[in-house]
XYZ file of C-alpha atoms in Angstrom:
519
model
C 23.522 50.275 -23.224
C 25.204 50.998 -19.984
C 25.047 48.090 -17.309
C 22.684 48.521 -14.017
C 24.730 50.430 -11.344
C 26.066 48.137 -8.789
C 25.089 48.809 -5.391
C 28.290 48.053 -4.379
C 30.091 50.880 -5.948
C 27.784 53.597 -3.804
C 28.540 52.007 -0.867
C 32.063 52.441 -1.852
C 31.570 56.344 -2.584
C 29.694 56.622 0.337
C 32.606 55.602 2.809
C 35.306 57.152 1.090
C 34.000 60.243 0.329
C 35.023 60.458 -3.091
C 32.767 59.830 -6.825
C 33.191 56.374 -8.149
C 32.972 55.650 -11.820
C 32.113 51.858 -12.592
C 33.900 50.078 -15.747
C 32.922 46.630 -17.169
C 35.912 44.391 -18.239
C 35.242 44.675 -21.873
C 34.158 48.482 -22.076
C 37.591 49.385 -20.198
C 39.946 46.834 -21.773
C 41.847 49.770 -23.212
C 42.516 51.220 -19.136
C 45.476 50.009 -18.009
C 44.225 50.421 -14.542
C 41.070 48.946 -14.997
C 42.876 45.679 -16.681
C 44.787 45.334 -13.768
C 41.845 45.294 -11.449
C 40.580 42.575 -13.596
C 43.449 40.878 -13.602
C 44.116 40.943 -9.908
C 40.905 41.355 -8.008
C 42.170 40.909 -4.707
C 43.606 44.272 -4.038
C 43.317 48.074 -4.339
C 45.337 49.045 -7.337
C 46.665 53.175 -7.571
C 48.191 54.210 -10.437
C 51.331 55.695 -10.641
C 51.001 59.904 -10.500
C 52.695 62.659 -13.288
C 55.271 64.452 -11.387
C 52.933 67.514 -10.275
C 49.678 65.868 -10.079
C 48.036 66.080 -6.463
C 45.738 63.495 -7.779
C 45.981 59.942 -8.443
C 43.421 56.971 -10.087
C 42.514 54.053 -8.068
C 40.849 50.907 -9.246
C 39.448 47.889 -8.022
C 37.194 44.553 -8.868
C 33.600 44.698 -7.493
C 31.888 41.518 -5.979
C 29.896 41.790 -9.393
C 32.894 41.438 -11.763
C 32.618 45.248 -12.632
C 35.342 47.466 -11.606
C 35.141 51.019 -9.565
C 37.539 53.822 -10.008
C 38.118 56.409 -8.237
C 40.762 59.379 -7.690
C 42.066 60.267 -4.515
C 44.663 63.066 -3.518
C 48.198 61.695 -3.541
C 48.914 62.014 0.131
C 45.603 60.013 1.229
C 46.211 57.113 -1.450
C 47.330 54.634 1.186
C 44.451 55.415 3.567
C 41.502 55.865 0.897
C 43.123 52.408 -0.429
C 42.959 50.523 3.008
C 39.316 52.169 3.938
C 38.293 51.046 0.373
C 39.482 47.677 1.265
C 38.118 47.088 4.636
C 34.746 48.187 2.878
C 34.923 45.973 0.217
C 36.156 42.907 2.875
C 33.364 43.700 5.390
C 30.720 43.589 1.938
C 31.912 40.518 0.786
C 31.000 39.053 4.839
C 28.150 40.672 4.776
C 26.995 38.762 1.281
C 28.838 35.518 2.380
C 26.365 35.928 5.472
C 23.337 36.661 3.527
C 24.296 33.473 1.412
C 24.487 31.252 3.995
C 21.551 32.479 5.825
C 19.609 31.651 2.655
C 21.299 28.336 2.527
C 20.464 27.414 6.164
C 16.656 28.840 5.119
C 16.450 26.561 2.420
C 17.703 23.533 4.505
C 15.039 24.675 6.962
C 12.765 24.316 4.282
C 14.126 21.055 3.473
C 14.440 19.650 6.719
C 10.518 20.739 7.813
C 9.148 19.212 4.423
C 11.167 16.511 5.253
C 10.208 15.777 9.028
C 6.991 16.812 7.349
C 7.116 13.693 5.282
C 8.241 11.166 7.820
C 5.520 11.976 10.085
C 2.671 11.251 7.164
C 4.034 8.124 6.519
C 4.212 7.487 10.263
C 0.660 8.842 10.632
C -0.061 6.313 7.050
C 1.965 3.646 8.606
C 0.940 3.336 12.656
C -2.241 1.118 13.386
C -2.796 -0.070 9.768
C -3.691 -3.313 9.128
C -3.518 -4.764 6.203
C -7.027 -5.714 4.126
C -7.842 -9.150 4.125
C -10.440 -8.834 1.487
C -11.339 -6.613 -1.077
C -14.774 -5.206 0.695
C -12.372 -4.132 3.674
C -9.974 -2.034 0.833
C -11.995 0.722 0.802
C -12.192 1.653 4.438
C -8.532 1.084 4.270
C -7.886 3.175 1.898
C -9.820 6.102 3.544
C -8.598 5.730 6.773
C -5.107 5.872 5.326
C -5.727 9.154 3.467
C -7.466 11.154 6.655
C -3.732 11.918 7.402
C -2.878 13.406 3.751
C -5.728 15.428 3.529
C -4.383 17.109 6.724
C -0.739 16.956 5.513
C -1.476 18.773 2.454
C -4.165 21.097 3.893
C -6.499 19.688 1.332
C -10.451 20.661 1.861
C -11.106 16.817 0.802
C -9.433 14.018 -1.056
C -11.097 11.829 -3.629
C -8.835 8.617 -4.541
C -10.277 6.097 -7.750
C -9.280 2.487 -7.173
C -8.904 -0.194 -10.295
C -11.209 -3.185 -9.917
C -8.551 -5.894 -9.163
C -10.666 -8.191 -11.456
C -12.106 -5.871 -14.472
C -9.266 -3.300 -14.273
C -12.048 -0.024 -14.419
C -11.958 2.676 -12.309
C -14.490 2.402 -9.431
C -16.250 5.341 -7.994
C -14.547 8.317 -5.913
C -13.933 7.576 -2.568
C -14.032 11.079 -0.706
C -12.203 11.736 2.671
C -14.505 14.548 3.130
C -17.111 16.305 1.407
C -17.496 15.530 -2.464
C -15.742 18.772 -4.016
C -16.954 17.942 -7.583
C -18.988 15.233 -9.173
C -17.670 11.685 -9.173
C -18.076 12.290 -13.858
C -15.622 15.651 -13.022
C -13.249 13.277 -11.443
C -13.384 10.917 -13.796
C -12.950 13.657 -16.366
C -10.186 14.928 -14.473
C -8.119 12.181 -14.445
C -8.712 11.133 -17.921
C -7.486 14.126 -18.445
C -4.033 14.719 -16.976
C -3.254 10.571 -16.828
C -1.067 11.038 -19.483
C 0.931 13.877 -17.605
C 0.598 12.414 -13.835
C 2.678 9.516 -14.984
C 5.958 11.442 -14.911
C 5.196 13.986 -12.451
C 2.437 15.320 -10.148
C -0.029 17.554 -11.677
C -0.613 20.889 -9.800
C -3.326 23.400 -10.586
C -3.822 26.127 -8.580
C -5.994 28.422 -11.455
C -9.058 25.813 -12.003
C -11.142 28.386 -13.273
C -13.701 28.102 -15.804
C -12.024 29.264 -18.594
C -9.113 26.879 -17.603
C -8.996 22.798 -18.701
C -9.566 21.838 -14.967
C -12.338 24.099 -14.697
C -15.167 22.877 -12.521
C -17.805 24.332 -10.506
C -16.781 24.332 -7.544
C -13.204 23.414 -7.809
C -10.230 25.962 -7.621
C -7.194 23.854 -7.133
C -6.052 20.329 -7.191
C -3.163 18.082 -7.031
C -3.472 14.286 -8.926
C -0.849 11.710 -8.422
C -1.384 8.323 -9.532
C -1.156 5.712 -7.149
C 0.932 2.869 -8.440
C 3.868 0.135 -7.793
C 5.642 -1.886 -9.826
C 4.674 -0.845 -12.839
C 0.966 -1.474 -11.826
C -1.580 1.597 -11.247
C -3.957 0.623 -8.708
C -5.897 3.829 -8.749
C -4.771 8.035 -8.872
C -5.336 10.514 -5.836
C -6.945 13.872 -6.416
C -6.727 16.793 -3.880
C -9.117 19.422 -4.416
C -8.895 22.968 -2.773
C -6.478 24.380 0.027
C -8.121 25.181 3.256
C -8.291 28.507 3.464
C -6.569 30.407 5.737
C -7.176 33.954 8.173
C -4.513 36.639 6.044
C -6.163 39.704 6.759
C -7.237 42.147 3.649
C -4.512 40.446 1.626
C -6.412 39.306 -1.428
C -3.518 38.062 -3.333
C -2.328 35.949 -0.419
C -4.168 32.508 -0.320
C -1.856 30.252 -0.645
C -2.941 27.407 -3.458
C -0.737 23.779 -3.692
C 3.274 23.782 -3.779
C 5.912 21.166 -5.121
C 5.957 20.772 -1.569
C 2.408 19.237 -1.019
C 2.689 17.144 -4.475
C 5.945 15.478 -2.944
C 3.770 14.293 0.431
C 1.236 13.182 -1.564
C 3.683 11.506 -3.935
C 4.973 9.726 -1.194
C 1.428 8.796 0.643
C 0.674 7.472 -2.744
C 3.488 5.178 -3.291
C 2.928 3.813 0.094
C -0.257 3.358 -0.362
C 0.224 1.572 -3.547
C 2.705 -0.415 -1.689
C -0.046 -1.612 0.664
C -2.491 -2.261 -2.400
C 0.186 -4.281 -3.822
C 1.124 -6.098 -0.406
C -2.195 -6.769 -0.098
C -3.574 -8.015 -3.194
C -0.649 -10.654 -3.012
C -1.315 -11.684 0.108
C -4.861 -12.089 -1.031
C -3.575 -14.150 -4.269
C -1.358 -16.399 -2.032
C -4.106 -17.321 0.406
C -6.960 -17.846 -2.500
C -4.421 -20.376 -3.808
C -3.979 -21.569 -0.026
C -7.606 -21.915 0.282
C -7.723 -23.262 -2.931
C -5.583 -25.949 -2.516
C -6.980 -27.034 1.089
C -10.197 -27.663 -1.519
C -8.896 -29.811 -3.862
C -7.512 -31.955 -0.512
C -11.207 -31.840 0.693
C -12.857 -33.005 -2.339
C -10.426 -35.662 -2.531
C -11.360 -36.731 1.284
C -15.272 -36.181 -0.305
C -14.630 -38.315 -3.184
C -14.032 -41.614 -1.151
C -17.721 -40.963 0.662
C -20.394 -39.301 -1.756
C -22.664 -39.262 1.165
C -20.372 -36.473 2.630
C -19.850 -33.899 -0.628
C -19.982 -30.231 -0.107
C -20.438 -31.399 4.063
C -16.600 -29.674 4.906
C -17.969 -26.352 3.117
C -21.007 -25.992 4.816
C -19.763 -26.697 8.042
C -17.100 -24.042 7.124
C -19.639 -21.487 5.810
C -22.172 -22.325 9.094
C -18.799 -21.765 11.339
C -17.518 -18.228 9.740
C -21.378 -16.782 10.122
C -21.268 -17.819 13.829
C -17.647 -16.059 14.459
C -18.741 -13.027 12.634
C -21.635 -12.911 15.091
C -19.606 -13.226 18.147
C -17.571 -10.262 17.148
C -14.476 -12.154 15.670
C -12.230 -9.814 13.019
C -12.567 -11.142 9.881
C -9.169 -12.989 10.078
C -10.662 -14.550 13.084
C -13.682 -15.173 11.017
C -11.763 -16.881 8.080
C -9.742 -19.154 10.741
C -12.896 -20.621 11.075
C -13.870 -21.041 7.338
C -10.563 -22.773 7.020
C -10.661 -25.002 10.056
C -14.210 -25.869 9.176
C -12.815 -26.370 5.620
C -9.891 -29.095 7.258
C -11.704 -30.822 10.150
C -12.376 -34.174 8.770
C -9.119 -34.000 6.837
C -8.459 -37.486 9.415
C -10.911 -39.383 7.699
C -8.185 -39.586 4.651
C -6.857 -42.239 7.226
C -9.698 -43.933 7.586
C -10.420 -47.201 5.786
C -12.660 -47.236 2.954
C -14.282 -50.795 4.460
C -15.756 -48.544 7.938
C -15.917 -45.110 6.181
C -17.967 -46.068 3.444
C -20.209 -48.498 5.460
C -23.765 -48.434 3.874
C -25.090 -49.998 7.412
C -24.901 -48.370 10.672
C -21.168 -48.745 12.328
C -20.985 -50.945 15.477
C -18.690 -50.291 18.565
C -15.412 -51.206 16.894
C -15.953 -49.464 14.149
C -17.045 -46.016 15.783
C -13.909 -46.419 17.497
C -12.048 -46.654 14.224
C -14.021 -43.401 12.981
C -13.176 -41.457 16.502
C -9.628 -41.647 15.316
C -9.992 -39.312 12.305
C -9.299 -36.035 15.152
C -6.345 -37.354 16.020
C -5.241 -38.384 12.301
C -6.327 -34.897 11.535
C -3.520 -33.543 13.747
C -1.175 -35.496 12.373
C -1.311 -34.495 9.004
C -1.606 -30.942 9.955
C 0.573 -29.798 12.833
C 4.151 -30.356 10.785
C 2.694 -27.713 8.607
C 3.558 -23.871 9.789
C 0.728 -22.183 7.899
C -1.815 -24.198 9.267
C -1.101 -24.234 13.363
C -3.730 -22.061 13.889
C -6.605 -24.825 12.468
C -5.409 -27.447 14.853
C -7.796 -26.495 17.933
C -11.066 -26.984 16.195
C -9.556 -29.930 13.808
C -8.643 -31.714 16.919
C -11.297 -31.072 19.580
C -14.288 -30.141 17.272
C -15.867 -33.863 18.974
C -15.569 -32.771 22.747
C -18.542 -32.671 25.138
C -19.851 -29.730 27.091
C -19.876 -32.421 29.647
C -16.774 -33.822 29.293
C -17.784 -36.949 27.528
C -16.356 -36.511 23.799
C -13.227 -37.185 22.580
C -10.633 -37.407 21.939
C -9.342 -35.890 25.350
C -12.543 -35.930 27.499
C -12.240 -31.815 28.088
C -15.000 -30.078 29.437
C -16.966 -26.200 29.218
C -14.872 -23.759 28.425
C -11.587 -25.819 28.432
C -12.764 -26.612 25.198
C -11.258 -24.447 22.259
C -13.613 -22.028 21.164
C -12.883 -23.002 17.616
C -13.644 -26.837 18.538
C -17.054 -25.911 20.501
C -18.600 -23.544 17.474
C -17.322 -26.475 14.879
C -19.162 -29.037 17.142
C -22.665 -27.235 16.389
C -22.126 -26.831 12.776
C -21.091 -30.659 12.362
C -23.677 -31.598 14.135
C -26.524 -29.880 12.274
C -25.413 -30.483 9.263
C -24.855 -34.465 9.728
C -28.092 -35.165 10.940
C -29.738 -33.298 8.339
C -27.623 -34.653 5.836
C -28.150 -38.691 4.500
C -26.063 -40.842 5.339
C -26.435 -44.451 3.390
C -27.950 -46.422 6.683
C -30.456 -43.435 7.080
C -32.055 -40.482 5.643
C -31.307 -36.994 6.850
C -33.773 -35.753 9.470
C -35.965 -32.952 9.164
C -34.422 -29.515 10.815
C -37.223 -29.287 13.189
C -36.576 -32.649 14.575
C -32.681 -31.375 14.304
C -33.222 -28.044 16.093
C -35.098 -30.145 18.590
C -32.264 -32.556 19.638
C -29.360 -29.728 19.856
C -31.498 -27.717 22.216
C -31.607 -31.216 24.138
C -28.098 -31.455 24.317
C -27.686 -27.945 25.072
C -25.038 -27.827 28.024
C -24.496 -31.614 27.908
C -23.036 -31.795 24.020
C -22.677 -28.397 23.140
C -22.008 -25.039 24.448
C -25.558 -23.653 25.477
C -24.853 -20.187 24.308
C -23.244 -21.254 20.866
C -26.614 -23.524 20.745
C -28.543 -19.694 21.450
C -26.613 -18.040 19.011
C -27.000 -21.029 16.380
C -30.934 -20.395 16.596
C -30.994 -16.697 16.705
C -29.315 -16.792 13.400
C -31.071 -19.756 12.375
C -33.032 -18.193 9.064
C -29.359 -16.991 7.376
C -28.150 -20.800 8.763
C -30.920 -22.296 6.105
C -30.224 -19.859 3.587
C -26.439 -21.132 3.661
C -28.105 -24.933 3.478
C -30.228 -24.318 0.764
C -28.157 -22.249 -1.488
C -24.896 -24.341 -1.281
C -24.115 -26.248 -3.734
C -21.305 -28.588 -4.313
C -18.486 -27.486 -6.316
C -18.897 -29.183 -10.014
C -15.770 -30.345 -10.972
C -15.399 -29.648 -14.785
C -14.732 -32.634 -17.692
C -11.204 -32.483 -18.230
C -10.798 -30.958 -22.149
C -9.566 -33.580 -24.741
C -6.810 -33.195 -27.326
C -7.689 -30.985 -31.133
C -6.288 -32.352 -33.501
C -3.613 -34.612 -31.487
C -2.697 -31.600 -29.692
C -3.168 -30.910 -26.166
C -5.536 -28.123 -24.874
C -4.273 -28.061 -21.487
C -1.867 -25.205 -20.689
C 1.802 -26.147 -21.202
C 4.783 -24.461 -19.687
C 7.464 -23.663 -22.353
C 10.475 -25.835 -21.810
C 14.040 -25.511 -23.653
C 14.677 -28.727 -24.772
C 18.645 -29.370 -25.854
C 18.807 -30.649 -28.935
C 21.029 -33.873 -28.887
C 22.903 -35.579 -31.671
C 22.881 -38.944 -32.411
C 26.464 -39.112 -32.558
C 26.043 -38.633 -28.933
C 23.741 -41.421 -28.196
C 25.454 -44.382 -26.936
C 24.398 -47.995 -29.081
C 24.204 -51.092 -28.535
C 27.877 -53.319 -29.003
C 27.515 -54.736 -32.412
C 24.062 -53.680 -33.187
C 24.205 -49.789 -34.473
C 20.757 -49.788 -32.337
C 20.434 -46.390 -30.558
C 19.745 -47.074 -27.028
């Protein structure tokens, strides 16, 4: 079978004027000529003429590896072999051209998919802030995919998330309208899991004939979204956005490599986030955690005062979500409420646990536990931002508190809301000299004291929310702290951390002088 004709070889005939027979290497290896084309590619080769002939062969190597021959008439050898040159030196620029042109349009390519890139994750990145629970995940997670959807040109983009706790899938969340059914997403990742671990899956032919086939559906990307070996959830993209092309039927574009890369990379930062986030969550549940078991130890010396710290801290986090604080703001004040009669640890067990009512020297004593309270806490980085309420949570409206005597607003805003929550809940609360008041009679006093004690708005706010206030009371509960388990057997059933022990000979014990006793 004779090889395609190479373009190149017409062109040649073409400017010389004269046929040109191509030769592969192989076919002509018994040509002299053609050998030492192949041999020496660089030049125009002529062979030698018979005495007589007016006619003489020419050969030489084509940009393809073939080689074209030729015959020329003896006097014009020189010039046909120069013109065939030039012809063959201006191709070989011209292909070198076309070469790099397609080089520089791939790094075009390249560079756009690239820039491309950095400006989803700048679009991901810019005004995000982090979850600080797992109810604000979700809008999080939308409001960090609104940019992918447009990135990719997807019609809408449905993204599962794990259930930090349980580990299942949760139901689609959709950036725009649901393409499919949340069981056909389910279904579809089920599906291609397996696959999207190792690369993105693309399907631009979801037909229903086709494994991916759903009504409604015609193409899709799914990428899982995952870090550290941990899958926190997979994002599907379902359907291109169609676009104007005329009468060109065959011309709607579907997915490329090109969008499964962005939303490979939206996904992994994402999944970075989730990760981020769900330590950050970990390390302040412990935080909180341990701030507890300090609390119940303050509790423990006064029984009078169990589960008060909590309350106060659930009463003050309800009032800061209704002024409009973030919910960072709004756990600030769970916290603070959580630490602000950490003093009383200070406080000796002979005035603290009085069972009659203190006298002047006494209340003194007490009025110190603010100030103890910032003691123990300000050395401590993570906790600066408790200090205002732990410190001044005692001050008057009027000026009359203490421990500093401020007044109206020059109070911390922390310290004023923790003032009403103390308040109601110690003098509903028993104390061993007294029992705790009814709320009416409560309710009744703080509106008394409203712009002498307390701030008179907080007071407003306190009974406009007053029903979910007493819902809070009544369904809080003190934290039961479980029987420690005892030993099976001899053995212990508390948790033990492996340790390496080195095993030690008793030739390397010292003894007692004299005795052979092992010390």
């Amino acid at each position: 079978m004779n090889p395609p004709r190479d373009p190149v070889a017409d062109l040649l005939a073409q400017g010389i004027g004269y046929p040109v027979t191509q030769f592969a290497g192989a076919s002509g290896s018994d040509d002299a000529l053609v050998q030492l084309a192949l041999v020496d590619p660089d030049q125009v080769h002529t062979e030698a003429s018979s005495t007589g002939d007016d006619l003489v062969r020419q050969a030489t190597r084509l940009p393809s590896g073939m080689v074209a021959v030729w015959c020329a008439p003896l006097e014009q050898a020189n010039r046909v072999a120069r013109h065939a040159q030039s012809i063959l030196d201006l191709e070989a620029s011209r292909q070198e051209g076309r070469g790099l042109l397609r080089e520089v349009e791939s790094l075009t390519v390249q560079v756009m998919q690239d820039f491309e890139e950095l400006a989803l994750i700048r679009a991901l990145s810019s005004n995000l802030e982090l979850p600080q629970n797992a109810e604000d995940t979700q809008d999080f997670v939308l409001e960090s995919l609104l940019p992918l959807a447009a990135g990719v040109g997807a019609v809408s983009i449905a993204i599962l998330l794990r259930d930090e706790r349980s580990g299942n899938l949760m139901q689609p969340l959709w950036t725009g309208p649901a393409v499919i059914s949340d069981t056909s997403v389910r279904q579809l990742v089920d599906r291609y899991t397996h696959e999207a671990q190792s690369v993105p899956v693309v399907r631009n032919d979801c037909f229903g004939d086709q494994p991916c086939g759903r009504e409604g559906l015609n193409e899709l990307v799914l990428v899982p979204c995952s870090s550290e070996g941990r899958v926190h959830g997979y994002i599907l993209a379902c359907n291109r956005i169609k676009e104007d092309l005329g009468d060109d039927p065959w011309g709607q574009p579907g997915f490329t490599t090109m969008h499964a890369s962005l939303m490979e990379t939206a996904a992994n930062q994402l999944a970075s986030h989730l990760q981020t986030s769900r330590l950050l969550r970990q390390k302040e549940e412990l935080f909180t955690d341990v701030i507890r078991a300090l609390v119940n130890a303050i509790e423990a010396r006064d029984p009078y005062t169990c589960g008060h710290s909590e309350r106060v801290a659930c009463f003050a986090r309800l009032l800061a979500s209704h002024l409009g604080f973030t919910s960072s703001e709004c756990e600030r004040l769970y916290l603070t409420g959580l630490l602000h009669d950490v003093g009383k640890i200070a406080i000796p067990d002979v005035v603290l646990r009085k069972p009659t009512k203190l006298n002047d020297q006494e209340r003194a004593i007490i009025e110190t536990h603010t100030d103890y309270g910032w003691r123990i806490l300000h050395e401590l980085d993570a906790l600066q931002h408790v200090l205002p309420g732990v410190l001044y949570h005692h001050e008057h409206w009027d000026g009359r508190g203490y421990p500093d005597k401020l007044a109206g607003e020059n109070i911390p805003i922390d310290g004023r809301i923790l003032a009403v929550c103390d308040a109601f809940d110690a003098m509903t609360s028993d104390r061993p000299y007294r029992s705790g008041m009814s709320v009416t009679r409560c309710l009744q006093i703080m509106q008394e004291g409203a712009g002498t004690i307390w701030d008179p708005a907080l007071i407003d706010l306190f009974l406009e929310h007053l029903e979910e206030i007493l819902e809070i009371r009544s369904s809080h509960r003190p934290r039961r702290h479980p029987d420690r388990p005892a030993p099976v057997n001899g053995q212990p059933t508390v948790p033990l951390a492996p340790v390496a022990m080195p095993s030690i000979s008793t030739s390397d014990v010292p003894t007692l002088p004299g005795s052979g006793m092992v010390i």
